[in-house]
mmCIF file of C-alpha atoms in Angstrom:
data_model
loop_
_atom_site.group_PDB
_atom_site.id
_atom_site.type_symbol
_atom_site.label_atom_id
_atom_site.label_comp_id
_atom_site.label_asym_id
_atom_site.label_seq_id
_atom_site.Cartn_x
_atom_site.Cartn_y
_atom_site.Cartn_z
ATOM 1 C CA MET A 1 131.662 81.252 106.472
ATOM 2 C CA VAL A 2 129.350 83.073 108.909
ATOM 3 C CA ASN A 3 125.967 81.400 109.437
ATOM 4 C CA ILE A 4 122.873 83.494 110.230
ATOM 5 C CA LEU A 5 119.409 82.344 111.277
ATOM 6 C CA PHE A 6 116.873 85.041 110.397
ATOM 7 C CA THR A 7 113.302 84.663 111.703
ATOM 8 C CA GLY A 8 110.558 86.658 110.009
ATOM 9 C CA GLY A 9 112.801 86.763 106.958
ATOM 10 C CA ALA A 10 109.921 86.722 104.471
ATOM 11 C CA GLY A 11 108.548 89.972 105.883
ATOM 12 C CA PHE A 12 109.132 93.482 104.581
ATOM 13 C CA ILE A 13 112.040 94.557 106.797
ATOM 14 C CA GLY A 14 113.520 91.095 107.292
ATOM 15 C CA SER A 15 113.698 90.270 103.585
ATOM 16 C CA SER A 16 115.101 93.728 102.813
ATOM 17 C CA ILE A 17 117.966 93.103 105.241
ATOM 18 C CA ILE A 18 118.540 89.650 103.751
ATOM 19 C CA ASP A 19 118.672 91.189 100.245
ATOM 20 C CA LYS A 20 121.727 93.175 101.356
ATOM 21 C CA LEU A 21 123.331 90.390 103.396
ATOM 22 C CA ASN A 22 122.940 88.054 100.422
ATOM 23 C CA LYS A 23 125.353 90.221 98.426
ATOM 24 C CA LYS A 24 128.039 89.364 100.965
ATOM 25 C CA LYS A 25 129.511 86.044 102.029
ATOM 26 C CA TYR A 26 127.001 84.800 104.607
ATOM 27 C CA ASN A 27 124.997 81.608 104.828
ATOM 28 C CA ILE A 28 121.442 82.609 105.745
ATOM 29 C CA TYR A 29 118.659 80.371 107.017
ATOM 30 C CA VAL A 30 115.350 82.171 106.586
ATOM 31 C CA VAL A 31 112.678 81.081 109.059
ATOM 32 C CA ASP A 32 109.070 82.174 108.522
ATOM 33 C CA ASN A 33 105.593 80.691 108.824
ATOM 34 C CA LEU A 34 104.346 82.890 105.925
ATOM 35 C CA LEU A 35 101.373 84.142 107.942
ATOM 36 C CA THR A 36 102.119 87.722 106.889
ATOM 37 C CA GLY A 37 105.465 87.289 105.115
ATOM 38 C CA LYS A 38 105.665 86.370 101.429
ATOM 39 C CA TYR A 39 107.743 83.579 99.925
ATOM 40 C CA LYS A 40 108.516 85.734 96.867
ATOM 41 C CA ASN A 41 110.280 88.264 99.131
ATOM 42 C CA ILE A 42 113.082 85.813 99.945
ATOM 43 C CA PRO A 43 116.172 86.021 97.708
ATOM 44 C CA LEU A 44 116.678 82.253 97.606
ATOM 45 C CA GLY A 45 120.010 80.983 96.336
ATOM 46 C CA LYS A 46 123.073 78.944 97.085
ATOM 47 C CA ARG A 47 123.618 80.676 100.433
ATOM 48 C CA VAL A 48 119.986 81.479 101.319
ATOM 49 C CA LYS A 49 117.767 78.598 102.438
ATOM 50 C CA PHE A 50 114.138 78.744 103.552
ATOM 51 C CA LEU A 51 112.653 76.854 106.498
ATOM 52 C CA LYS A 52 108.897 77.095 106.939
ATOM 53 C CA ILE A 53 108.631 77.141 110.720
ATOM 54 C CA ASN A 54 106.544 78.917 113.315
ATOM 55 C CA VAL A 55 109.173 79.924 115.882
ATOM 56 C CA ASN A 56 106.534 79.612 118.599
ATOM 57 C CA ASP A 57 106.632 75.837 117.968
ATOM 58 C CA LYS A 58 109.714 74.817 119.959
ATOM 59 C CA LYS A 59 109.709 71.163 118.933
ATOM 60 C CA LYS A 60 109.694 71.927 115.210
ATOM 61 C CA LEU A 61 112.198 74.777 115.554
ATOM 62 C CA ILE A 62 114.737 72.655 117.414
ATOM 63 C CA LYS A 63 114.262 69.632 115.167
ATOM 64 C CA SER A 64 114.609 71.665 111.950
ATOM 65 C CA THR A 65 117.744 73.488 113.110
ATOM 66 C CA ASN A 66 119.390 70.654 115.018
ATOM 67 C CA LYS A 67 122.146 70.029 112.446
ATOM 68 C CA LEU A 68 122.676 73.654 111.461
ATOM 69 C CA SER A 69 125.692 75.697 112.451
ATOM 70 C CA ILE A 70 124.448 79.108 113.655
ATOM 71 C CA ASP A 71 126.672 82.042 114.586
ATOM 72 C CA TYR A 72 124.086 84.845 114.803
ATOM 73 C CA ILE A 73 120.312 85.068 115.128
ATOM 74 C CA PHE A 74 118.107 87.902 113.918
ATOM 75 C CA HIS A 75 114.686 87.527 115.553
ATOM 76 C CA PHE A 76 112.222 89.566 113.490
ATOM 77 C CA ALA A 77 109.275 87.147 113.489
ATOM 78 C CA ALA A 78 106.140 88.660 115.052
ATOM 79 C CA CYS A 79 102.432 89.187 114.720
ATOM 80 C CA VAL A 80 102.376 92.759 113.353
ATOM 81 C CA GLY A 81 99.981 95.542 112.321
ATOM 82 C CA VAL A 82 97.784 97.640 114.621
ATOM 83 C CA LYS A 83 94.444 96.239 113.428
ATOM 84 C CA ARG A 84 95.702 92.660 113.227
ATOM 85 C CA THR A 85 97.192 92.706 116.714
ATOM 86 C CA LEU A 86 94.118 94.336 118.234
ATOM 87 C CA LYS A 87 91.893 91.690 116.666
ATOM 88 C CA ASN A 88 94.168 88.809 117.684
ATOM 89 C CA PRO A 89 95.601 89.649 121.129
ATOM 90 C CA LEU A 90 96.055 85.990 122.094
ATOM 91 C CA LYS A 91 98.072 85.349 118.936
ATOM 92 C CA VAL A 92 100.279 88.287 119.910
ATOM 93 C CA LEU A 93 100.850 86.753 123.339
ATOM 94 C CA GLU A 94 101.999 83.517 121.662
ATOM 95 C CA ASP A 95 105.066 85.441 120.484
ATOM 96 C CA ILE A 96 106.396 85.187 124.042
ATOM 97 C CA ASP A 97 106.932 81.477 123.357
ATOM 98 C CA GLY A 98 109.012 82.542 120.365
ATOM 99 C CA PHE A 99 111.341 84.595 122.591
ATOM 100 C CA LYS A 100 111.905 81.607 124.850
ATOM 101 C CA ASN A 101 112.504 79.263 121.926
ATOM 102 C CA ILE A 102 114.919 81.548 120.090
ATOM 103 C CA LEU A 103 116.922 82.217 123.226
ATOM 104 C CA TYR A 104 116.991 78.509 124.057
ATOM 105 C CA LEU A 105 118.341 77.914 120.546
ATOM 106 C CA ALA A 106 120.881 80.738 120.950
ATOM 107 C CA ARG A 107 122.118 79.151 124.164
ATOM 108 C CA PHE A 108 122.201 75.650 122.673
ATOM 109 C CA LYS A 109 124.099 76.809 119.563
ATOM 110 C CA LYS A 110 126.344 79.180 121.532
ATOM 111 C CA VAL A 111 125.655 82.062 119.149
ATOM 112 C CA LYS A 112 127.800 85.193 119.256
ATOM 113 C CA ARG A 113 124.913 87.687 119.340
ATOM 114 C CA VAL A 114 121.133 87.864 118.888
ATOM 115 C CA PHE A 115 119.380 90.833 117.288
ATOM 116 C CA PHE A 116 115.812 91.558 118.341
ATOM 117 C CA SER A 117 113.290 93.589 116.372
ATOM 118 C CA SER A 118 111.395 95.566 118.997
ATOM 119 C CA SER A 119 109.176 98.573 118.308
ATOM 120 C CA SER A 120 108.628 102.243 119.052
ATOM 121 C CA GLU A 121 105.281 101.069 120.431
ATOM 122 C CA VAL A 122 107.010 100.136 123.696
ATOM 123 C CA TYR A 123 107.179 103.868 124.491
ATOM 124 C CA GLY A 124 103.383 104.071 124.525
ATOM 125 C CA GLU A 125 101.903 107.541 124.227
ATOM 126 C CA GLY A 126 104.734 110.051 123.936
ATOM 127 C CA GLN A 127 105.732 111.648 127.239
ATOM 128 C CA GLY A 128 108.166 114.241 126.020
ATOM 129 C CA LEU A 129 110.012 114.184 122.729
ATOM 130 C CA ALA A 130 112.373 112.899 121.521
ATOM 131 C CA GLN A 131 112.039 109.390 122.888
ATOM 132 C CA ASN A 132 115.405 108.273 124.236
ATOM 133 C CA GLU A 133 116.427 104.620 124.619
ATOM 134 C CA GLU A 134 117.562 105.025 128.214
ATOM 135 C CA LYS A 135 115.678 108.029 129.606
ATOM 136 C CA THR A 136 112.119 107.723 128.267
ATOM 137 C CA PRO A 137 109.885 105.469 130.392
ATOM 138 C CA LEU A 138 108.281 102.556 128.576
ATOM 139 C CA ASN A 139 104.572 103.226 128.729
ATOM 140 C CA SER A 140 103.095 100.438 126.608
ATOM 141 C CA ARG A 141 99.463 99.394 127.036
ATOM 142 C CA LEU A 142 98.454 97.401 123.966
ATOM 143 C CA PRO A 143 99.204 93.654 123.691
ATOM 144 C CA TYR A 144 101.683 94.097 120.813
ATOM 145 C CA ALA A 145 103.670 96.768 122.648
ATOM 146 C CA ILE A 146 103.614 94.892 125.958
ATOM 147 C CA VAL A 147 104.865 91.712 124.287
ATOM 148 C CA LYS A 148 107.724 93.629 122.632
ATOM 149 C CA ASN A 149 108.618 95.017 126.056
ATOM 150 C CA VAL A 150 108.561 91.489 127.484
ATOM 151 C CA GLY A 151 110.817 90.392 124.627
ATOM 152 C CA GLU A 152 113.356 93.073 125.458
ATOM 153 C CA SER A 153 113.377 91.839 129.062
ATOM 154 C CA PHE A 154 113.993 88.251 127.924
ATOM 155 C CA PHE A 155 117.023 89.225 125.850
ATOM 156 C CA LYS A 156 118.506 91.311 128.658
ATOM 157 C CA THR A 157 117.889 88.545 131.200
ATOM 158 C CA TYR A 158 119.525 85.872 129.044
ATOM 159 C CA LYS A 159 122.589 88.095 128.832
ATOM 160 C CA ASN A 160 122.711 88.219 132.624
ATOM 161 C CA GLU A 161 122.054 84.506 133.108
ATOM 162 C CA TYR A 162 123.830 82.889 130.159
ATOM 163 C CA ASN A 163 126.043 85.654 128.735
ATOM 164 C CA ILE A 164 124.263 85.730 125.361
ATOM 165 C CA ASN A 165 125.047 89.063 123.707
ATOM 166 C CA TYR A 166 122.167 91.012 122.177
ATOM 167 C CA THR A 167 121.215 94.192 120.361
ATOM 168 C CA ILE A 168 117.654 95.509 120.521
ATOM 169 C CA PHE A 169 116.297 97.573 117.623
ATOM 170 C CA ARG A 170 113.295 99.783 118.439
ATOM 171 C CA LEU A 171 111.891 100.329 114.975
ATOM 172 C CA PHE A 172 109.976 103.498 114.114
ATOM 173 C CA ASN A 173 107.719 103.711 111.039
ATOM 174 C CA THR A 174 109.743 102.173 108.200
ATOM 175 C CA TYR A 175 108.414 102.276 104.651
ATOM 176 C CA GLY A 176 109.587 101.124 101.236
ATOM 177 C CA PRO A 177 109.228 98.452 98.541
ATOM 178 C CA LYS A 178 107.636 95.147 99.586
ATOM 179 C CA GLN A 179 105.732 96.691 102.511
ATOM 180 C CA SER A 180 102.310 95.198 103.163
ATOM 181 C CA SER A 181 99.374 97.253 101.899
ATOM 182 C CA ASP A 182 97.807 97.535 105.354
ATOM 183 C CA PHE A 183 100.430 100.055 106.538
ATOM 184 C CA VAL A 184 99.831 103.766 106.174
ATOM 185 C CA VAL A 185 102.334 104.769 103.455
ATOM 186 C CA SER A 186 101.586 101.835 101.160
ATOM 187 C CA GLN A 187 97.849 102.202 101.769
ATOM 188 C CA PHE A 188 97.866 105.916 100.898
ATOM 189 C CA LEU A 189 100.007 105.343 97.786
ATOM 190 C CA LYS A 190 97.821 102.532 96.528
ATOM 191 C CA ASN A 191 94.632 104.578 96.907
ATOM 192 C CA ALA A 192 96.161 107.775 95.503
ATOM 193 C CA LEU A 193 97.328 106.042 92.334
ATOM 194 C CA LYS A 194 93.789 104.704 91.815
ATOM 195 C CA ASN A 195 92.211 108.098 92.651
ATOM 196 C CA LYS A 196 90.347 106.469 95.532
ATOM 197 C CA ASP A 197 89.604 108.215 98.830
ATOM 198 C CA ILE A 198 92.533 108.448 101.223
ATOM 199 C CA ASN A 199 91.012 107.643 104.603
ATOM 200 C CA ILE A 200 92.465 109.260 107.693
ATOM 201 C CA TYR A 201 91.516 108.264 111.229
ATOM 202 C CA GLY A 202 90.239 111.229 113.221
ATOM 203 C CA ASN A 203 91.565 114.688 112.361
ATOM 204 C CA GLY A 204 94.884 113.519 110.910
ATOM 205 C CA GLN A 205 96.952 115.461 113.426
ATOM 206 C CA GLN A 206 98.729 112.317 114.616
ATOM 207 C CA SER A 207 102.453 112.697 113.923
ATOM 208 C CA ARG A 208 104.967 110.069 112.854
ATOM 209 C CA THR A 209 108.569 109.938 111.677
ATOM 210 C CA PHE A 210 108.972 107.913 108.488
ATOM 211 C CA CYS A 211 112.255 106.119 107.812
ATOM 212 C CA TYR A 212 113.058 104.793 104.348
ATOM 213 C CA ILE A 213 113.934 101.091 104.265
ATOM 214 C CA ASP A 214 117.470 101.669 102.924
ATOM 215 C CA ASP A 215 118.301 103.749 106.006
ATOM 216 C CA THR A 216 116.847 101.129 108.345
ATOM 217 C CA VAL A 217 118.682 98.281 106.628
ATOM 218 C CA GLU A 218 122.036 100.065 106.508
ATOM 219 C CA ALA A 219 121.881 101.007 110.183
ATOM 220 C CA ILE A 220 120.995 97.458 111.251
ATOM 221 C CA ILE A 221 123.689 95.834 109.115
ATOM 222 C CA ASN A 222 126.273 98.312 110.414
ATOM 223 C CA CYS A 223 125.348 97.366 113.982
ATOM 224 C CA PHE A 224 125.921 93.737 113.028
ATOM 225 C CA GLU A 225 129.096 94.013 110.976
ATOM 226 C CA LYS A 226 130.847 96.766 112.918
ATOM 227 C CA ASN A 227 129.880 95.474 116.378
ATOM 228 C CA TYR A 228 127.990 98.619 117.373
ATOM 229 C CA PHE A 229 125.789 98.705 120.473
ATOM 230 C CA ILE A 230 126.445 95.246 121.838
ATOM 231 C CA ASN A 231 124.109 94.620 124.800
ATOM 232 C CA SER A 232 122.318 97.887 124.143
ATOM 233 C CA THR A 233 119.123 99.288 122.628
ATOM 234 C CA VAL A 234 118.984 101.447 119.493
ATOM 235 C CA ASN A 235 116.147 103.520 118.072
ATOM 236 C CA ILE A 236 115.996 102.822 114.334
ATOM 237 C CA GLY A 237 114.181 105.658 112.625
ATOM 238 C CA ASN A 238 114.156 109.180 111.245
ATOM 239 C CA ASN A 239 113.354 112.186 113.453
ATOM 240 C CA LYS A 240 111.613 114.374 110.858
ATOM 241 C CA VAL A 241 108.035 114.682 112.108
ATOM 242 C CA THR A 242 105.151 114.459 109.618
ATOM 243 C CA LYS A 243 101.457 114.704 110.437
ATOM 244 C CA ILE A 244 99.313 112.009 108.870
ATOM 245 C CA ILE A 245 97.182 114.565 107.053
ATOM 246 C CA ASP A 246 100.358 116.112 105.620
ATOM 247 C CA LEU A 247 101.558 112.673 104.520
ATOM 248 C CA ALA A 248 98.307 112.291 102.568
ATOM 249 C CA LYS A 249 98.823 115.696 100.930
ATOM 250 C CA ILE A 250 102.430 114.903 99.980
ATOM 251 C CA ILE A 251 101.375 111.585 98.451
ATOM 252 C CA LYS A 252 98.568 113.279 96.535
ATOM 253 C CA LYS A 253 101.077 115.789 95.176
ATOM 254 C CA ILE A 254 103.734 113.349 94.011
ATOM 255 C CA THR A 255 101.182 110.980 92.453
ATOM 256 C CA ARG A 256 99.185 113.868 90.901
ATOM 257 C CA SER A 257 96.136 112.175 92.322
ATOM 258 C CA ASN A 258 92.528 113.337 92.328
ATOM 259 C CA SER A 259 91.842 111.395 95.508
ATOM 260 C CA LYS A 260 89.841 113.057 98.247
ATOM 261 C CA ILE A 261 91.248 113.067 101.777
ATOM 262 C CA LYS A 262 88.434 111.680 103.893
ATOM 263 C CA LYS A 263 88.385 111.854 107.695
ATOM 264 C CA ILE A 264 86.820 108.799 109.267
ATOM 265 C CA GLU A 265 86.034 107.630 112.797
ATOM 266 C CA PRO A 266 89.186 107.489 114.978
ATOM 267 C CA LEU A 267 90.517 104.116 116.037
ATOM 268 C CA LYS A 268 89.359 103.290 119.553
ATOM 269 C CA GLU A 269 92.905 102.410 120.549
ATOM 270 C CA GLY A 270 96.337 101.900 119.063
ATOM 271 C CA ASP A 271 96.656 105.173 117.140
ATOM 272 C CA MET A 272 99.204 107.098 119.216
ATOM 273 C CA LEU A 273 99.207 110.877 118.815
ATOM 274 C CA ARG A 274 102.915 111.332 118.271
ATOM 275 C CA ARG A 275 106.183 109.574 117.693
ATOM 276 C CA LYS A 276 109.692 111.013 117.518
ATOM 277 C CA PRO A 277 112.864 109.091 118.348
ATOM 278 C CA ASP A 278 116.072 110.379 119.810
ATOM 279 C CA ILE A 279 118.368 109.452 116.893
ATOM 280 C CA LYS A 280 121.791 110.167 118.329
ATOM 281 C CA LYS A 281 122.692 106.459 118.191
ATOM 282 C CA MET A 282 121.005 105.974 114.822
ATOM 283 C CA LYS A 283 122.962 108.846 113.265
ATOM 284 C CA SER A 284 126.257 107.456 114.539
ATOM 285 C CA VAL A 285 125.439 104.080 112.982
ATOM 286 C CA LEU A 286 124.147 105.408 109.645
ATOM 287 C CA ASN A 287 126.856 108.080 109.342
ATOM 288 C CA ARG A 288 125.203 109.812 106.354
ATOM 289 C CA ARG A 289 122.152 111.890 105.579
ATOM 290 C CA PHE A 290 118.745 110.286 105.907
ATOM 291 C CA THR A 291 116.647 109.687 102.804
ATOM 292 C CA SER A 292 114.042 112.463 102.551
ATOM 293 C CA LEU A 293 110.383 111.461 102.658
ATOM 294 C CA GLU A 294 109.730 112.760 99.144
ATOM 295 C CA LYS A 295 112.741 110.953 97.674
ATOM 296 C CA GLY A 296 111.751 107.731 99.395
ATOM 297 C CA LEU A 297 108.164 107.976 98.157
ATOM 298 C CA TYR A 298 109.241 108.692 94.585
ATOM 299 C CA SER A 299 111.549 105.677 94.652
ATOM 300 C CA ILE A 300 108.737 103.241 95.450
ATOM 301 C CA LEU A 301 106.011 104.620 93.172
ATOM 302 C CA LYS A 302 106.737 101.960 90.555
ATOM 303 C CA GLU A 303 105.844 99.299 93.121
ATOM 304 C CA TYR A 304 102.241 100.506 93.097
ATOM 305 C CA GLU A 305 101.760 101.664 89.526
#
């Protein structure tokens, strides 16, 4: 039986991956401090166990996992969300301790590979599209993005020093069921269904590429099970560009909402103008068509109704 330690497993993306892994024959230890993750997200069962741990606390992490057999680690625990990370920059920096602790554990347990949830934010403001894993310079400025960049360096360095295999996932805007309401898609849907104003920062011309959770999960699990991109970095996302103001209009249309689209003061920082990944690697891993934005939105409407 393969044993997996999954940090941040009560979060939106982490728990969605565990939902799929749980249907296969894996033992999964879900580690989360429930700061932003939700206990109800975890598909607890015979092969899924929950450990309430802050991975930044090395003593507790090592003590709680001392007797566990661990073959693979998925490190998805992080302080997330633009507003939250801007308000709590020191808490974001604490995540660096988590990198050290997880990699110490990986070395101690002699795991076969670690999977790290990085972010498109490491690219900073787009300097040429599409953003390629190897060719686009990392231009991060904000604490969250810088810490993710530091994390990537830790995983690469531990490969060089201790031969611990890794795969880095740079996640672009993923949406779907269970997502926290402080992210753009879920926020717009929630307001549209209540006919409340849909607030847009600035002029709404910021562009993003939205990837449905099923596509994200399938690509990540394929990397794990089929041994794709060992000791490499993979953009996980869709490359269909949508302006934020157009996202609001699409959501208004599919919800038949009477909400008004209201432009409010731009964020002082953290709201990048554009995002578009190079998805050559992602397409090879997914090996099927992406879920369209409209189809993905329709599929999660019941979550908000």
